[in-house]
Short mmCIF file of C-alpha atoms and ligand atoms in Angstrom, two decimals:
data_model
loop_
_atom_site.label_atom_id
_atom_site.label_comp_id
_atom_site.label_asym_id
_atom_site.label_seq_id
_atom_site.Cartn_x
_atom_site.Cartn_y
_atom_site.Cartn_z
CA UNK A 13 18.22 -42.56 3.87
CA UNK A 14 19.37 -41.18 7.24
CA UNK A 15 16.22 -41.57 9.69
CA UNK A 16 16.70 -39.08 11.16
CA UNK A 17 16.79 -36.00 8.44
CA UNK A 18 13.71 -34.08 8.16
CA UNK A 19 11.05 -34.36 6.28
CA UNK A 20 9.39 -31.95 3.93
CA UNK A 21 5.78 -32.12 2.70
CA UNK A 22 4.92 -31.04 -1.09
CA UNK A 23 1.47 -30.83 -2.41
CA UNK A 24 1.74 -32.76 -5.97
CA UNK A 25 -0.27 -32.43 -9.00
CA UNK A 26 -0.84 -32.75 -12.86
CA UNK A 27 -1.12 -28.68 -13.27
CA UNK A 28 -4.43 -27.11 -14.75
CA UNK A 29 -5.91 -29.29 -16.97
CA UNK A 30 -9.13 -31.53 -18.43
CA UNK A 31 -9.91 -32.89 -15.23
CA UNK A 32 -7.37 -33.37 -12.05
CA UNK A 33 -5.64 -36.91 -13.61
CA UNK A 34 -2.29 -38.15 -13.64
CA UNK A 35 -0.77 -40.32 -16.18
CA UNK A 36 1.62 -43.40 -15.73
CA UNK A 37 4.58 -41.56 -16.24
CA UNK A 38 3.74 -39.16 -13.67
CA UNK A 39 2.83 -41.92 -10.89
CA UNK A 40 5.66 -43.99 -11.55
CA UNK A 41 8.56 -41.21 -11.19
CA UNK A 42 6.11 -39.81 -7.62
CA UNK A 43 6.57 -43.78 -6.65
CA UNK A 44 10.36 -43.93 -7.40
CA UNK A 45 10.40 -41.37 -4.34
CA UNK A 46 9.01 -43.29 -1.89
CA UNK A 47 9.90 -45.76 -0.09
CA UNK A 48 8.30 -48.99 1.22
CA UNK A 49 5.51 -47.80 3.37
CA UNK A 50 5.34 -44.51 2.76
CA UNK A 51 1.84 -43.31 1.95
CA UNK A 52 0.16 -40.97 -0.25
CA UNK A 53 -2.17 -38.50 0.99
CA UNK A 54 -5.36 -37.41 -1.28
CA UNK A 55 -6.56 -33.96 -0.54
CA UNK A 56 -9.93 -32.91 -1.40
CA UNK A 57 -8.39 -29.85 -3.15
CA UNK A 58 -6.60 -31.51 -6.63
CA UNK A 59 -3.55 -32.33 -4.42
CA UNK A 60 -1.37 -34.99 -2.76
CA UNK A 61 0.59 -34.93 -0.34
CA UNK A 62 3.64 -36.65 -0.37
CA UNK A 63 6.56 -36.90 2.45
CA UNK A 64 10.29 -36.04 1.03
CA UNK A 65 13.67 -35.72 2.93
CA UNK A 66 14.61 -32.34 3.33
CA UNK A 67 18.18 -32.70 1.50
CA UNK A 68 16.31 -34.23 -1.74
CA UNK A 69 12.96 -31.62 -2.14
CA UNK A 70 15.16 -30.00 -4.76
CA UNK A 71 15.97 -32.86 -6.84
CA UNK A 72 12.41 -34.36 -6.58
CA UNK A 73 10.62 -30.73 -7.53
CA UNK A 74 13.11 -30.99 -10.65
CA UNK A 75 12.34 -34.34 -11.38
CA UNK A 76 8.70 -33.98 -11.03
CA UNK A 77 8.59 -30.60 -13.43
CA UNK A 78 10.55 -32.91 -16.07
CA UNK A 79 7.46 -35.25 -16.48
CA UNK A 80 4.32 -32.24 -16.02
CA UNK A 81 3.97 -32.62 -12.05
CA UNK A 82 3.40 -28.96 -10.32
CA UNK A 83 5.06 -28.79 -6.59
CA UNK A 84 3.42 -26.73 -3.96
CA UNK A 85 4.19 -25.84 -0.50
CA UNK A 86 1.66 -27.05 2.44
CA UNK A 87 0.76 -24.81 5.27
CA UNK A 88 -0.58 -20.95 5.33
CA UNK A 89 -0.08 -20.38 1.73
CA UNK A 90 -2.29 -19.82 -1.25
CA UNK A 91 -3.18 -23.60 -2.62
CA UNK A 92 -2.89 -24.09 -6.61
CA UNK A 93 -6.45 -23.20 -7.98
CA UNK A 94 -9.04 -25.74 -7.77
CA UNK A 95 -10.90 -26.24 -11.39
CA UNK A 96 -13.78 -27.90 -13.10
CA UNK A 97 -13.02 -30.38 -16.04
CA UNK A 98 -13.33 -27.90 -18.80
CA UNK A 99 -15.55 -30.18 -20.13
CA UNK A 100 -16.50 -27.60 -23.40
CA UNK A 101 -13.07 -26.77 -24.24
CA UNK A 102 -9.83 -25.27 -23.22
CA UNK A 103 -10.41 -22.01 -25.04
CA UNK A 104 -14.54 -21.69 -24.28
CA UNK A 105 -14.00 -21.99 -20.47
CA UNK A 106 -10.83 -20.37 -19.73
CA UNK A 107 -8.30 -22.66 -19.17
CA UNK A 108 -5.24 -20.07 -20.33
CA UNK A 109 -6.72 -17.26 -17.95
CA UNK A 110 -6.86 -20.01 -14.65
CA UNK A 111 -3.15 -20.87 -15.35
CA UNK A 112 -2.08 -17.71 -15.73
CA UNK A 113 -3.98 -17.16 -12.18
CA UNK A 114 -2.66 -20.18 -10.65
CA UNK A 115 0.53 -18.75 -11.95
CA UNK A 116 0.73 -15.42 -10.34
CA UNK A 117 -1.07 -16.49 -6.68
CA UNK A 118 -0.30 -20.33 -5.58
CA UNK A 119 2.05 -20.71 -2.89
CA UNK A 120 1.70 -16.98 -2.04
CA UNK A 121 2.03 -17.03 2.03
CA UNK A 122 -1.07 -16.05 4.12
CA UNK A 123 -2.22 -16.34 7.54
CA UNK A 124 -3.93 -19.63 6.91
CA UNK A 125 -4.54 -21.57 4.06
CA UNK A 126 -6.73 -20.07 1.76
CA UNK A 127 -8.30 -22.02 -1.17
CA UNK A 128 -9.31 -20.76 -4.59
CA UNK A 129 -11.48 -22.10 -6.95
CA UNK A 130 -12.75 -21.65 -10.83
CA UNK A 131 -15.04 -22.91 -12.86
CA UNK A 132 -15.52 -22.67 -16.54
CA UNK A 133 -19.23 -21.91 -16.92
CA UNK A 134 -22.04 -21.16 -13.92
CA UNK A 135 -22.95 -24.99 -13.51
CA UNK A 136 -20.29 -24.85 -11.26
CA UNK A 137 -18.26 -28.11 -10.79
CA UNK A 138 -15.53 -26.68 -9.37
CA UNK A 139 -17.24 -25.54 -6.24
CA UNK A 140 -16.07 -22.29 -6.88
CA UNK A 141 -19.05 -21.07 -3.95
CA UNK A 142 -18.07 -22.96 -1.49
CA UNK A 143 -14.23 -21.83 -1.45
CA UNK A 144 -12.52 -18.55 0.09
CA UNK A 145 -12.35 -17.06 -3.47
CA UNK A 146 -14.54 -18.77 -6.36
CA UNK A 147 -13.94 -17.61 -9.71
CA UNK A 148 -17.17 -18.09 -12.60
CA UNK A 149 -16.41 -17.90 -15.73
CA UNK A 150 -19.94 -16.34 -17.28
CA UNK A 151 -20.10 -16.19 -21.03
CA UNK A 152 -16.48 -13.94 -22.15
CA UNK A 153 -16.32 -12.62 -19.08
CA UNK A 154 -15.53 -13.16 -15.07
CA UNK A 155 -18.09 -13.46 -11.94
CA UNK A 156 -15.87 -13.23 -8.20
CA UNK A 157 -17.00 -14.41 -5.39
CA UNK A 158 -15.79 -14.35 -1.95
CA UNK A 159 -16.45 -16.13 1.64
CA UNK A 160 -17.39 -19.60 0.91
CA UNK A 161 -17.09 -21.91 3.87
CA UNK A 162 -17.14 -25.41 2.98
CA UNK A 163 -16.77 -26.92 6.51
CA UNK A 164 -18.60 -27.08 9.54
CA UNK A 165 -22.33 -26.72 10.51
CA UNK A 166 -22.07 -23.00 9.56
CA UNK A 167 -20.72 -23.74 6.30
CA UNK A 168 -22.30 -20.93 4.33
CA UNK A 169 -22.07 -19.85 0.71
CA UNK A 170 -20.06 -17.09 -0.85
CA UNK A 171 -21.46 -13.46 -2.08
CA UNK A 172 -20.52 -12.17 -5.39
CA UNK A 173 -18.13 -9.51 -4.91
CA UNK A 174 -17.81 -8.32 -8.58
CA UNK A 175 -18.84 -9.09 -11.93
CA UNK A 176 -18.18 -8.91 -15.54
CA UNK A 177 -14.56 -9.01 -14.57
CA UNK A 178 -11.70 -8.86 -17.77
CA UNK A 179 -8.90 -11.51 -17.25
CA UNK A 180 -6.71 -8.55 -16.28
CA UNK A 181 -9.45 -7.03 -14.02
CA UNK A 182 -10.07 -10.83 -12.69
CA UNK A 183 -5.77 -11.43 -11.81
CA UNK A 184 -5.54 -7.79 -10.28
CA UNK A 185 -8.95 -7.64 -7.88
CA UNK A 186 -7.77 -11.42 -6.83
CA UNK A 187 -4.23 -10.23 -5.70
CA UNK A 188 -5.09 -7.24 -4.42
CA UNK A 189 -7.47 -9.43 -1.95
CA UNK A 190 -4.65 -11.67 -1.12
CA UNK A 191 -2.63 -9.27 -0.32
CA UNK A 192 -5.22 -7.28 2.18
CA UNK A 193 -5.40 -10.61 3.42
CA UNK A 194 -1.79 -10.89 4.01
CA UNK A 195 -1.03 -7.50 5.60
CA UNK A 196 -4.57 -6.98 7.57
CA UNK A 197 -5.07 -11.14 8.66
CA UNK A 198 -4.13 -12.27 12.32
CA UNK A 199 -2.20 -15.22 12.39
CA UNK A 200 -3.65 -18.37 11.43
CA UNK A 201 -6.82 -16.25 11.17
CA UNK A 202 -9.18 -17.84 8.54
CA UNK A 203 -10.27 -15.95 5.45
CA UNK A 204 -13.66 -16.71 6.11
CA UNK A 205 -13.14 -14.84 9.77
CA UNK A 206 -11.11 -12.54 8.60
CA UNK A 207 -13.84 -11.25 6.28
CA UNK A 208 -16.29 -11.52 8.75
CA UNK A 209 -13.79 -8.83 10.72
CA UNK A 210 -13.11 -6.28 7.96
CA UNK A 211 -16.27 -6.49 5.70
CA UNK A 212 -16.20 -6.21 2.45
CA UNK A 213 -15.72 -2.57 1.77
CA UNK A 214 -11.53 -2.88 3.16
CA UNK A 215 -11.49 -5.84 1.03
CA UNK A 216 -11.89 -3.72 -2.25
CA UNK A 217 -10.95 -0.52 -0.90
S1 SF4 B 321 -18.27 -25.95 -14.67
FE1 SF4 B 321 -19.10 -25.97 -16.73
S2 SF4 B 321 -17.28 -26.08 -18.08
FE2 SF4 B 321 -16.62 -26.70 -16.05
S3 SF4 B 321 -16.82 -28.95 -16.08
FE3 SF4 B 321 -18.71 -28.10 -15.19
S4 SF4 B 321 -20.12 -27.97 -16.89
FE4 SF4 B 321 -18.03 -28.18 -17.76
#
């Protein structure tokens, strides 16, 4: 490989599924792309980060689709939706309806990384409070919440924004606030501030 050719980061993972795994399949075609002493980075957000030369990100995103790995891009974009094991079932807590929003908003670009999470029932496991959006799945139907701030000493929990949401009400009300976020957000301006700015009532306007 020519030292000097640039590198590109991808964020790596197994897609939505019963828990954030990988099988050996998966980590042995991610460790035919690396070379001695490169490193894997573990994200707390169902990712890794791996390092790939510019001239082969093609190649590898191609090769990684072929065995069930999703490719992301890292930096001020949407990151692929953080879940909970769907420990009761694909079906019962809404697996088809978090692909299908994974689907339509990860790798959308933002001012700063903004992090979405769901969760298949209101125990909560995927931490879906505690993210910028956080998606409950209560009984058939959709609770949205907005604001979470995981880090810091003024981490704070999200409010509900809306409730009862259909799967079609759930995708629509989630892009719309993406893309107030997009067109209204200072640069690398935080969700969480950026709510703080607007309120509530521009998000939904
Ligand atoms: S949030 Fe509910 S459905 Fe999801 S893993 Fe936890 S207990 Fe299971």
């Amino acid at each position: 490989m020519n030292q000097k050719e640039k590198m590109v980061k991808l964020a790596v993972n197994g897609g939505i599924s019963f828990g954030a795994k990988l099988n050996a399949k998966q980590l042995a075609v991610i460790a035919e792309h690396m070379n001695d002493g490169d490193e894997l980075e573990l994200t707390t957000f169902q990712q890794l980060y791996i390092e790939i030369a510019e001239s082969k990100v093609e190649l590898v995103r191609e090769k990684f689709k072929e065995v069930g790995l999703s490719c992301y891009p890292v930096g001020n974009f949407v990151k692929s939706l953080k879940t909970c094991n769907f420990c009761k079932g694909e079906e019962e807590e809404g697996m088809p309806v978090a692909k299908e929003l994974n689907h339509r908003i990860a790798g959308k670009t933002v001012p700063f990384t903004l992090k979405v999470a769901y969760t298949g029932c209101p125990i909560g496991c995927g931490e879906p409070m505690l993210s910028d959006i956080g998606i409950m799945k209560m009984r058939d139907h959709y609770n949205l919440y907005v604001g979470g701030k995981a880090k810091g000493k003024d981490a704070e929990v999200g409010f509900l924004l809306k409730e009862n949401l259909t799967p079609d009400e759930l995708y629509d009300t989630v892009e719309k606030i993406i893309a107030v976020y997009s067109q209204m957000g200072k640069k690398r301006e935080t969700f969480y501030k950026f709510l703080k700015r607007i309120g509530r009532d521009q998000l939904i306007s």
